[in-house]
Amino acid sequence: MELIYNSTRNKEEKVTASQAILRGLAPDGGLYVPAFIPALDRDMKEFAGMTYQETAYEVMKLFLTDFTEEELKDCIAKAYDEKFDTKEIAPLVEKGGVYYLELFHGATIAFKDMALSILPHLMTTAAKKNHAEHEIVILTATSGDTGKAALAGFADVPGTRIIVFYPKDGVSPVQEKQMVTQKGDNTFVVGIRGNFDDAQTGVKKMFGDRKLGEELAKGGFQFSSANSINIGRLVPQIVYYVYACAKLLASSAVAEGEKINVTVPTGNFGNILAAYYAKNMGAPIGKLICASNENKVLYDFFRTGVYDRNREFILTSSPSMDILISSNLERLLYRISGEDDKKDAGLMEALASGGRYAISEEMKGELADFYGNFATMEETAKEISDVYRESGYILDTHTAVASAVYKKYVRETGDAAAKTIIASTASPYKFSRSVLTAIDKKYESMDDFALADELSALSGTKIPPAIEEIRTAPVLHRTVVRTDEMEQAVKGFLGI
């Protein structure tokens, strides 16, 4: 049975899975969602005996129904290979009674690799299936990790170009160095004078500009996205939640049917939405714990039902979560509104025009699966220090936000018995300064690469190639623009 996708803002905008991946964003500015969330057709006992690649196929085949078995398995095999430094791909590590799902074993040492390793293969396959005549231009905004993972995935992929915008002063030094040293004749990295929301708004504006779309077409190009607004990013993320639940069952850490809570450090809402989809497919997930940093727009939303981005934008030690417009929340709003596209379009219009919206009491009642809270930078640093001193395990700043929020959840609800997975979204090497100074202030004066050496000695882990390769790599991308110059930068790179 073919699963069709429609726009959250117009149910009549219907496409196949491959078309949704190719387009990225619907013409009306909405996000593509499946007509229904399919149920898992294997039980968890069966999943317990599967590899990551086998799990990926069993989950993704239910969503990407116009891909053949051969096409999908080929994409999976090319994605989850020796680029990851562990055969498990996403190992679970038990520390202090919780299970950290390590999603940072890919090429760029962040969880974005889990989906962006496969998206280029899904997209090029989709282009062939739909006889795409134009070169695909991946247009992406990043708060730090998506940019490098997308660049690594699409670099020198035939028939594609990739343009990444990032906030010039809003990412870590390692994140920036990873991006601006990226090789590939088809890659273009641009810093903007603004924050991530400015970058994301500028990208969305270009997607919705019909005149620009016509100019691109004349030049032989078409836009697509590698952001989590692309359903081709979201579907692969569902896989690791099913995989993690199955591995806990396989190790006898949980009984069959036992519910498992999931805690996710959350910015653009894609990662926790994937867990929500996994739960709705039949994975034994209980509470979805949404962890925010001091840009706590999601915490306020879950507590009040009001989403309000009209507030100070705070640069924190967890920059990938420094976001005030959580784009993927639109997919959840669509579902809890009873798939009311007009309601969703109205809420998004209110957000665009006034920066806020309020959901109905009925919609609030549909959020019972979620718990929201936040951690300050001080609380985040304390969590890194506490976990290290208690177990010797070193968390990155984003995972530490999630870990601190999980403890708040337990204190507030008393729900300490449920087994809990914490999504560990980045390697501590990516944020070594914040991590090490949380453990000991003596590290404050060291440079970033000396810190990597110290972190290796302290953790007993090898410095990842992603860090070693940028020690001496030359800077290849130096473009910095104002937000009103983003379109011109795109045109200049494409020569139109």
XYZ file of N, CA, C and O in Angstrom, residues 118-294:
708
model
N 22.308 9.175 5.019
C 21.454 8.482 4.044
C 20.702 9.446 3.132
O 20.365 9.086 1.997
N 20.466 10.682 3.581
C 19.657 11.599 2.774
C 20.196 11.814 1.359
O 19.397 11.799 0.404
N 21.508 12.008 1.141
C 21.964 12.188 -0.239
C 21.624 11.005 -1.140
O 21.288 11.189 -2.316
N 21.685 9.787 -0.603
C 21.365 8.596 -1.397
C 19.857 8.520 -1.663
O 19.437 8.162 -2.770
N 19.050 8.862 -0.660
C 17.593 8.905 -0.872
C 17.246 9.961 -1.916
O 16.390 9.740 -2.779
N 17.929 11.100 -1.839
C 17.585 12.211 -2.736
C 17.996 11.935 -4.179
O 17.228 12.207 -5.112
N 19.193 11.389 -4.372
C 19.615 11.103 -5.749
C 18.773 9.976 -6.346
O 18.460 9.988 -7.537
N 18.371 9.013 -5.514
C 17.459 7.964 -5.974
C 16.108 8.560 -6.331
O 15.509 8.223 -7.368
N 15.619 9.473 -5.495
C 14.334 10.134 -5.749
C 14.378 10.953 -7.038
O 13.408 10.989 -7.802
N 15.527 11.596 -7.282
C 15.663 12.397 -8.507
C 15.551 11.518 -9.749
O 14.884 11.880 -10.730
N 16.177 10.350 -9.714
C 16.092 9.417 -10.848
C 14.669 8.911 -11.021
O 14.162 8.816 -12.138
N 14.020 8.581 -9.901
C 12.657 8.033 -9.964
C 11.679 9.035 -10.574
O 10.719 8.664 -11.245
N 11.930 10.319 -10.311
C 11.010 11.357 -10.770
C 11.522 12.097 -12.002
O 10.974 13.141 -12.372
N 12.569 11.531 -12.617
C 13.123 12.079 -13.863
C 13.421 13.574 -13.721
O 13.071 14.380 -14.600
N 14.038 13.950 -12.598
C 14.355 15.350 -12.349
C 15.340 15.857 -13.401
O 16.378 15.236 -13.651
N 15.008 16.976 -14.021
C 15.839 17.531 -15.083
C 16.862 18.530 -14.553
O 17.870 18.808 -15.211
N 16.588 19.076 -13.367
C 17.430 20.149 -12.846
C 18.413 19.642 -11.799
O 18.145 18.663 -11.099
N 19.534 20.348 -11.690
C 20.496 20.052 -10.640
C 19.878 20.444 -9.300
O 19.260 21.506 -9.168
N 20.037 19.596 -8.289
C 19.445 19.851 -6.978
C 20.375 20.747 -6.168
O 21.561 20.450 -6.009
N 19.823 21.830 -5.649
C 20.572 22.744 -4.790
C 20.046 22.586 -3.359
O 18.919 22.964 -3.059
N 20.857 21.993 -2.512
C 20.492 21.821 -1.111
C 20.720 23.152 -0.405
O 21.849 23.642 -0.340
N 19.652 23.725 0.095
C 19.715 25.014 0.782
C 19.378 24.778 2.250
O 18.277 24.324 2.573
N 20.322 25.070 3.136
C 20.177 24.662 4.532
C 20.645 25.749 5.495
O 21.659 26.398 5.257
N 19.894 25.906 6.576
C 20.323 26.733 7.708
C 20.749 25.791 8.819
O 20.165 24.721 8.998
N 21.764 26.179 9.564
C 22.252 25.294 10.625
C 22.510 26.065 11.907
O 22.952 27.215 11.878
N 22.221 25.404 13.029
C 22.588 25.961 14.330
C 23.909 25.355 14.796
O 24.317 25.550 15.931
N 24.553 24.604 13.909
C 25.883 24.095 14.239
C 26.213 22.726 13.677
O 27.267 22.536 13.074
N 25.318 21.747 13.855
C 25.651 20.371 13.487
C 25.107 19.942 12.126
O 25.771 19.224 11.383
N 23.892 20.362 11.779
C 23.321 19.977 10.486
C 24.237 20.395 9.349
O 24.444 19.648 8.394
N 24.810 21.601 9.447
C 25.635 22.126 8.358
C 26.762 21.207 7.968
O 26.890 20.822 6.811
N 27.587 20.822 8.928
C 28.732 19.964 8.614
C 28.278 18.583 8.157
O 28.838 18.017 7.211
N 27.266 18.031 8.819
C 26.802 16.696 8.435
C 26.236 16.703 7.019
O 26.463 15.771 6.237
N 25.507 17.765 6.668
C 24.962 17.875 5.309
C 26.075 18.084 4.296
O 26.083 17.480 3.215
N 27.031 18.931 4.633
C 28.166 19.169 3.730
C 28.934 17.878 3.474
O 29.289 17.568 2.330
N 29.183 17.130 4.541
C 29.914 15.866 4.398
C 29.134 14.877 3.551
O 29.702 14.125 2.752
N 27.802 14.873 3.711
C 26.967 13.929 2.972
C 26.875 14.254 1.490
O 26.890 13.355 0.648
N 26.791 15.541 1.169
C 26.542 15.939 -0.227
C 27.796 16.353 -0.991
O 27.723 16.569 -2.204
N 28.937 16.480 -0.310
C 30.165 16.913 -0.990
C 30.472 16.011 -2.181
O 30.568 14.795 -2.042
N 30.586 16.632 -3.345
C 30.936 15.951 -4.600
C 29.938 14.879 -5.039
O 30.273 14.010 -5.857
N 28.707 14.926 -4.507
C 27.655 14.026 -5.004
C 27.177 14.569 -6.352
O 26.726 15.718 -6.437
N 27.282 13.786 -7.438
C 26.900 14.272 -8.766
C 25.444 14.752 -8.802
O 24.571 14.171 -8.168
N 25.225 15.842 -9.521
C 23.860 16.356 -9.692
C 23.355 17.173 -8.522
O 22.181 17.522 -8.471
N 24.242 17.496 -7.567
C 23.832 18.300 -6.415
C 24.838 19.419 -6.142
O 26.018 19.308 -6.474
N 24.336 20.464 -5.523
C 25.175 21.490 -4.905
C 24.586 21.737 -3.520
O 23.401 21.502 -3.298
N 25.404 22.214 -2.597
C 24.912 22.461 -1.249
C 25.399 23.809 -0.741
O 26.575 24.150 -0.860
N 24.442 24.585 -0.197
C 24.722 25.909 0.355
C 24.248 25.902 1.812
O 23.078 25.621 2.094
N 25.167 26.193 2.727
C 24.852 26.173 4.159
C 25.029 27.571 4.746
O 26.082 28.196 4.568
N 24.003 28.046 5.445
C 24.079 29.311 6.175
C 24.145 29.015 7.670
O 23.366 28.207 8.179
N 25.075 29.683 8.364
C 25.183 29.484 9.813
C 25.375 30.831 10.507
O 25.907 31.773 9.899
N 24.954 30.967 11.773
C 25.171 32.226 12.500
C 26.640 32.395 12.827
O 27.222 31.567 13.533
N 27.255 33.460 12.323
C 28.710 33.640 12.405
C 29.237 33.551 13.836
O 30.291 32.973 14.078
N 28.516 34.115 14.783
C 28.991 34.107 16.164
C 28.133 33.224 17.067
O 28.126 33.408 18.290
N 27.444 32.259 16.471
C 26.514 31.454 17.257
C 26.776 29.965 17.246
O 25.891 29.176 17.572
N 27.991 29.544 16.844
C 28.352 28.124 16.871
C 29.680 27.988 17.609
O 30.397 28.972 17.820
N 30.028 26.771 17.991
C 31.296 26.572 18.694
C 32.456 26.684 17.703
O 32.277 26.511 16.486
N 33.669 26.984 18.192
C 34.827 27.072 17.297
C 35.048 25.796 16.484
O 35.404 25.864 15.303
N 34.819 24.639 17.102
C 34.996 23.377 16.379
C 33.927 23.239 15.303
O 34.223 22.841 14.163
N 32.672 23.567 15.627
C 31.609 23.496 14.624
C 31.934 24.382 13.426
O 31.777 23.970 12.268
N 32.380 25.612 13.687
C 32.695 26.528 12.591
C 33.869 25.999 11.767
O 33.818 26.002 10.526
N 34.921 25.539 12.429
C 36.101 25.035 11.700
C 35.713 23.828 10.843
O 36.210 23.667 9.723
N 34.826 22.975 11.355
C 34.393 21.826 10.560
C 33.736 22.270 9.258
O 33.939 21.660 8.212
N 32.935 23.333 9.334
C 32.218 23.792 8.139
C 33.107 24.542 7.169
O 33.099 24.267 5.954
N 33.890 25.497 7.670
C 34.629 26.374 6.759
C 35.840 25.698 6.129
O 36.452 26.243 5.204
N 36.183 24.500 6.586
C 37.273 23.735 5.962
C 36.741 22.659 5.006
O 37.520 21.867 4.475
N 35.431 22.633 4.793
C 34.817 21.579 3.979
C 35.294 21.629 2.526
O 35.228 22.660 1.864
N 35.765 20.484 2.043
C 36.170 20.366 0.645
C 34.957 20.035 -0.218
O 33.911 19.656 0.283
N 35.141 20.132 -1.517
C 34.082 19.778 -2.470
C 33.762 20.959 -3.363
O 33.440 22.050 -2.881
N 33.829 20.760 -4.675
C 33.554 21.837 -5.626
C 32.089 22.286 -5.596
O 31.767 23.370 -6.081
N 31.227 21.440 -5.041
C 29.803 21.763 -5.027
C 29.337 22.315 -3.679
O 28.152 22.393 -3.411
N 30.280 22.696 -2.804
C 29.911 23.158 -1.461
C 30.134 24.658 -1.315
O 31.074 25.225 -1.889
N 29.265 25.311 -0.536
C 29.353 26.746 -0.282
C 28.858 27.003 1.133
O 27.741 26.615 1.494
N 29.706 27.608 1.962
C 29.377 27.867 3.365
C 29.376 29.368 3.597
O 30.330 30.060 3.220
N 28.298 29.860 4.219
C 28.128 31.301 4.399
C 27.773 31.617 5.853
O 26.781 31.096 6.377
N 28.569 32.461 6.494
C 28.213 32.966 7.812
C 27.259 34.140 7.657
O 27.377 34.923 6.715
N 26.284 34.244 8.560
C 25.387 35.409 8.510
C 25.537 36.222 9.795
O 25.861 35.689 10.858
N 25.308 37.508 9.660
C 25.303 38.384 10.836
C 23.905 38.327 11.441
O 23.029 39.114 11.103
N 23.705 37.367 12.303
C 22.396 37.132 12.908
C 22.428 35.805 13.622
O 23.484 35.180 13.766
N 21.267 35.348 14.075
C 21.199 34.071 14.782
C 20.599 32.982 13.904
O 20.282 33.218 12.728
N 20.451 31.782 14.467
C 19.939 30.665 13.667
C 18.551 30.945 13.128
O 18.239 30.613 11.974
N 17.687 31.530 13.935
C 16.327 31.822 13.467
C 16.350 32.747 12.253
O 15.541 32.596 11.338
N 17.277 33.705 12.243
C 17.423 34.585 11.080
C 17.823 33.776 9.844
O 17.309 33.988 8.744
N 18.755 32.850 10.040
C 19.204 32.007 8.920
C 18.069 31.130 8.416
O 17.834 31.018 7.203
N 17.336 30.511 9.347
C 16.242 29.614 8.977
C 15.115 30.379 8.279
O 14.550 29.913 7.284
N 14.805 31.580 8.781
C 13.768 32.403 8.159
C 14.167 32.799 6.743
O 13.344 32.756 5.818
N 15.444 33.162 6.564
C 15.926 33.532 5.237
C 15.853 32.381 4.248
O 15.476 32.567 3.080
N 16.193 31.193 4.706
C 16.126 30.004 3.846
C 14.679 29.702 3.460
O 14.366 29.449 2.297
N 13.781 29.735 4.445
C 12.359 29.476 4.161
C 11.795 30.504 3.183
O 10.978 30.171 2.317
N 12.237 31.744 3.321
C 11.772 32.809 2.422
C 12.179 32.497 0.986
O 11.391 32.664 0.046
N 13.416 32.037 0.802
C 13.871 31.690 -0.553
C 13.105 30.508 -1.122
O 12.775 30.474 -2.310
N 12.780 29.527 -0.267
C 11.979 28.387 -0.723
C 10.612 28.844 -1.225
O 10.074 28.291 -2.181
N 10.044 29.847 -0.562
C 8.693 30.293 -0.906
C 8.643 31.366 -1.972
O 7.556 31.831 -2.341
N 9.785 31.784 -2.501
C 9.852 32.867 -3.492
C 9.697 32.283 -4.896
O 10.629 31.701 -5.451
N 8.520 32.462 -5.480
C 8.245 31.865 -6.795
C 9.124 32.476 -7.895
O 9.549 31.773 -8.819
N 9.356 33.782 -7.789
C 10.192 34.439 -8.790
C 11.612 33.851 -8.770
O 12.193 33.564 -9.817
N 12.138 33.660 -7.576
C 13.465 33.050 -7.445
C 13.448 31.626 -7.978
O 14.393 31.191 -8.648
N 12.369 30.908 -7.717
C 12.223 29.540 -8.222
C 12.268 29.490 -9.738
O 12.882 28.586 -10.330
N 11.642 30.473 -10.363
C 11.646 30.543 -11.834
C 13.050 30.855 -12.360
O 13.478 30.286 -13.375
N 13.764 31.749 -11.657
C 15.140 32.065 -12.044
C 16.030 30.831 -11.935
O 16.868 30.572 -12.801
N 15.831 30.065 -10.854
C 16.607 28.837 -10.677
C 16.337 27.861 -11.814
O 17.262 27.271 -12.372
N 15.057 27.662 -12.119
C 14.677 26.712 -13.168
C 15.314 27.084 -14.503
O 15.798 26.217 -15.243
N 15.324 28.398 -14.810
C 15.952 28.849 -16.062
C 17.445 28.542 -16.071
O 18.037 28.289 -17.120
N 18.046 28.577 -14.882
C 19.470 28.279 -14.771
C 19.761 26.797 -14.647
O 20.928 26.387 -14.559
N 18.698 25.966 -14.610
C 18.877 24.516 -14.529
C 18.977 23.971 -13.117
O 19.564 22.909 -12.892
N 18.395 24.713 -12.144
C 18.480 24.306 -10.737
C 17.095 24.182 -10.090
O 16.122 24.778 -10.559
N 17.044 23.428 -8.987
C 15.862 23.415 -8.133
C 16.299 23.247 -6.685
O 17.260 22.533 -6.395
N 15.611 23.950 -5.778
C 15.941 23.867 -4.366
C 15.426 22.587 -3.730
O 14.351 22.086 -4.066
N 16.176 22.073 -2.768
C 15.672 21.090 -1.815
C 16.373 21.381 -0.495
O 17.255 22.241 -0.432
N 15.956 20.683 0.562
C 16.484 20.987 1.886
C 17.076 19.768 2.556
O 16.581 18.649 2.384
N 18.128 20.004 3.356
C 18.679 18.942 4.195
C 18.331 19.180 5.655
O 18.752 18.432 6.518
N 17.568 20.253 5.930
C 17.117 20.495 7.294
C 16.101 19.435 7.697
O 15.579 18.696 6.863
N 15.788 19.406 8.990
C 14.836 18.401 9.483
C 13.415 18.674 9.020
O 12.519 17.882 9.297
N 13.187 19.775 8.290
C 11.887 19.972 7.657
C 11.686 18.958 6.532
O 10.550 18.683 6.133
N 12.772 18.373 6.011
C 12.670 17.369 4.951
C 12.295 16.028 5.572
O 12.967 15.543 6.484
N 11.241 15.412 5.070
C 10.782 14.135 5.618
C 11.858 13.059 5.464
O 11.908 12.088 6.236
N 12.778 13.258 4.509
C 13.895 12.337 4.330
C 14.914 12.419 5.451
O 15.774 11.546 5.575
N 14.830 13.466 6.277
C 15.632 13.555 7.491
C 14.908 12.898 8.659
O 15.519 12.242 9.503
N 13.611 13.106 8.720
C 12.844 12.646 9.878
C 12.719 11.122 9.922
O 12.899 10.503 10.980
N 12.428 10.493 8.802
C 12.192 9.044 8.778
C 13.404 8.245 9.273
O 13.255 7.342 10.104
N 14.641 8.550 8.825
C 15.783 7.795 9.358
C 15.988 7.972 10.860
O 16.569 7.102 11.512
N 15.524 9.098 11.420
C 15.671 9.315 12.855
C 14.737 8.420 13.675
O 15.043 8.087 14.821
N 13.634 8.020 13.118
C 12.703 7.118 13.815
C 13.401 5.792 14.103
O 13.171 5.164 15.142
N 14.277 5.405 13.190
C 14.921 4.088 13.257
C 15.640 3.880 14.583
O 15.504 2.826 15.232
N 16.426 4.871 15.029
C 17.261 4.604 16.206
C 16.468 4.497 17.494
O 16.938 3.906 18.456
N 15.258 5.012 17.525
C 14.433 4.808 18.723
C 13.873 3.385 18.760
O 13.830 2.752 19.819
N 13.457 2.877 17.614
C 13.000 1.485 17.540
C 14.160 0.553 17.873
O 14.019 -0.401 18.653
N 15.319 0.842 17.307
C 16.532 0.034 17.531
C 16.892 0.006 19.016
O 17.188 -1.051 19.582
N 16.867 1.175 19.675
C 17.245 1.266 21.085
C 16.288 0.483 21.975
O 16.710 -0.241 22.888
N 14.995 0.614 21.711
C 14.006 -0.151 22.491
C 14.236 -1.649 22.333
O 14.163 -2.415 23.303
N 14.535 -2.054 21.104
C 14.758 -3.478 20.830
C 16.020 -3.984 21.526
O 16.050 -5.121 22.031
N 17.060 -3.152 21.571
C 18.312 -3.581 22.208
C 18.156 -3.693 23.724
O 18.788 -4.556 24.351
N 17.328 -2.850 24.325
C 17.057 -2.986 25.759
C 16.312 -4.289 26.037
O 16.566 -4.966 27.032
N 15.413 -4.658 25.129
C 14.709 -5.936 25.268
C 15.687 -7.095 25.078
O 15.662 -8.075 25.846
N 16.563 -6.987 24.089
C 17.526 -8.057 23.799
C 18.465 -8.300 24.979
O 18.879 -9.440 25.231
N 18.805 -7.246 25.717
C 19.729 -7.379 26.852
C 19.008 -7.723 28.158
O 19.645 -7.798 29.210
N 17.697 -7.901 28.063
C 16.854 -8.196 29.242
C 16.805 -7.045 30.242
O 16.447 -7.232 31.406
N 17.149 -5.845 29.786
C 17.045 -4.669 30.655
C 15.589 -4.293 30.880
O 15.241 -3.689 31.896
N 14.738 -4.638 29.903
C 13.295 -4.430 30.044
C 12.577 -5.714 29.657
O 13.106 -6.562 28.935
N 11.349 -5.840 30.147
C 10.507 -6.973 29.776
C 9.722 -6.614 28.519
O 9.568 -5.439 28.176
N 9.223 -7.618 27.823
C 8.436 -7.379 26.626
C 7.210 -6.536 26.981
O 6.487 -6.823 27.931
N 7.009 -5.449 26.228
C 5.866 -4.571 26.467
C 6.113 -3.497 27.506
O 5.288 -2.587 27.668
N 7.234 -3.562 28.228
C 7.535 -2.562 29.257
C 7.828 -1.215 28.599
O 8.596 -1.138 27.649
N 7.214 -0.164 29.121
C 7.372 1.166 28.542
C 8.718 1.782 28.933
O 9.181 1.647 30.064
N 9.309 2.484 27.981
C 10.620 3.116 28.148
C 10.460 4.615 27.899
O 9.932 5.025 26.861
N 10.876 5.429 28.852
C 10.846 6.878 28.646
C 12.018 7.309 27.776
O 13.077 6.678 27.785
N 11.824 8.399 27.051
C 12.868 8.932 26.170
C 13.053 10.414 26.459
O 12.081 11.176 26.473
N 14.296 10.818 26.694
C 14.627 12.225 26.937
C 15.486 12.735 25.790
O 16.485 12.105 25.435
N 15.083 13.874 25.217
C 15.761 14.389 24.030
C 16.100 15.872 24.203
O 15.211 16.678 24.473
N 17.383 16.258 24.019
C 17.714 17.692 23.980
C 17.160 18.277 22.684
O 17.423 17.757 21.602
N 16.381 19.329 22.805
C 15.515 19.705 21.685
C 15.711 21.155 21.257
O 15.717 22.062 22.073
N 15.848 21.342 19.925
C 15.939 22.671 19.343
C 14.871 22.862 18.286
O 13.857 23.518 18.499
N 15.077 22.227 17.130
C 14.131 22.374 16.016
C 12.995 21.353 16.069
O 12.157 21.308 15.181
N 12.982 20.505 17.075
C 11.918 19.553 17.404
C 11.890 18.301 16.527
O 11.057 17.421 16.713
N 12.838 18.137 15.609
C 12.820 16.962 14.741
C 13.163 15.674 15.466
O 12.532 14.644 15.242
N 14.159 15.719 16.351
C 14.635 14.509 17.009
C 13.584 13.924 17.948
O 13.350 12.717 17.966
N 12.926 14.771 18.717
C 11.890 14.259 19.623
C 10.620 13.907 18.852
O 9.878 12.997 19.240
N 10.374 14.584 17.733
C 9.226 14.211 16.903
C 9.413 12.804 16.341
O 8.450 12.033 16.239
N 10.655 12.445 16.000
C 10.938 11.093 15.515
C 10.601 10.066 16.593
O 10.066 8.991 16.293
N 10.907 10.383 17.858
C 10.554 9.484 18.961
C 9.038 9.374 19.104
O 8.502 8.296 19.376
N 8.333 10.476 18.907
C 6.864 10.493 18.948
C 6.286 9.615 17.832
O 5.350 8.844 18.055
N 6.854 9.710 16.646
C 6.408 8.858 15.538
C 6.676 7.386 15.861
O 5.839 6.519 15.599
N 7.858 7.097 16.427
C 8.189 5.709 16.791
C 7.169 5.171 17.801
O 6.710 4.027 17.688
N 6.815 5.984 18.778
C 5.809 5.592 19.779
C 4.477 5.282 19.101
O 3.825 4.279 19.416
N 4.086 6.143 18.155
C 2.809 5.959 17.471
C 2.829 4.795 16.485
O 1.772 4.308 16.082
N 4.012 4.334 16.116
C 4.133 3.144 15.274
C 3.992 1.859 16.091
O 3.789 0.797 15.525
N 4.166 1.979 17.419
C 4.059 0.801 18.271
C 5.292 0.492 19.089
O 5.310 -0.504 19.827
N 6.341 1.325 18.989
C 7.513 1.131 19.848
C 7.090 1.366 21.301
O 6.278 2.246 21.578
N 7.643 0.607 22.253
C 7.185 0.685 23.653
C 7.740 1.912 24.384
O 8.481 1.799 25.371
N 7.401 3.082 23.888
C 7.874 4.340 24.469
C 6.775 4.922 25.354
O 5.600 4.971 24.959
N 7.159 5.351 26.557
C 6.211 5.951 27.491
C 6.196 7.458 27.352
O 5.660 8.015 26.394
N 6.847 8.143 28.281
C 6.858 9.604 28.289
C 7.964 10.132 27.385
O 9.066 9.598 27.336
N 7.650 11.218 26.667
C 8.617 11.909 25.818
C 9.035 13.176 26.558
O 8.236 14.107 26.728
N 10.273 13.205 27.031
C 10.757 14.290 27.879
C 11.552 15.270 27.012
O 12.618 14.942 26.495
N 10.985 16.443 26.833
C 11.540 17.455 25.936
C 12.427 18.401 26.739
O 11.939 19.165 27.579
N 13.725 18.359 26.482
C 14.699 19.140 27.245
C 15.144 20.363 26.455
O 15.616 20.251 25.329
N 14.986 21.540 27.059
C 15.394 22.799 26.434
C 16.531 23.430 27.226
O 16.713 23.137 28.411
N 17.280 24.324 26.562
C 18.230 25.155 27.296
C 17.525 26.471 27.648
O 16.295 26.538 27.677
N 18.276 27.529 27.894
C 17.638 28.780 28.338
C 16.781 29.452 27.267
O 15.993 30.349 27.586
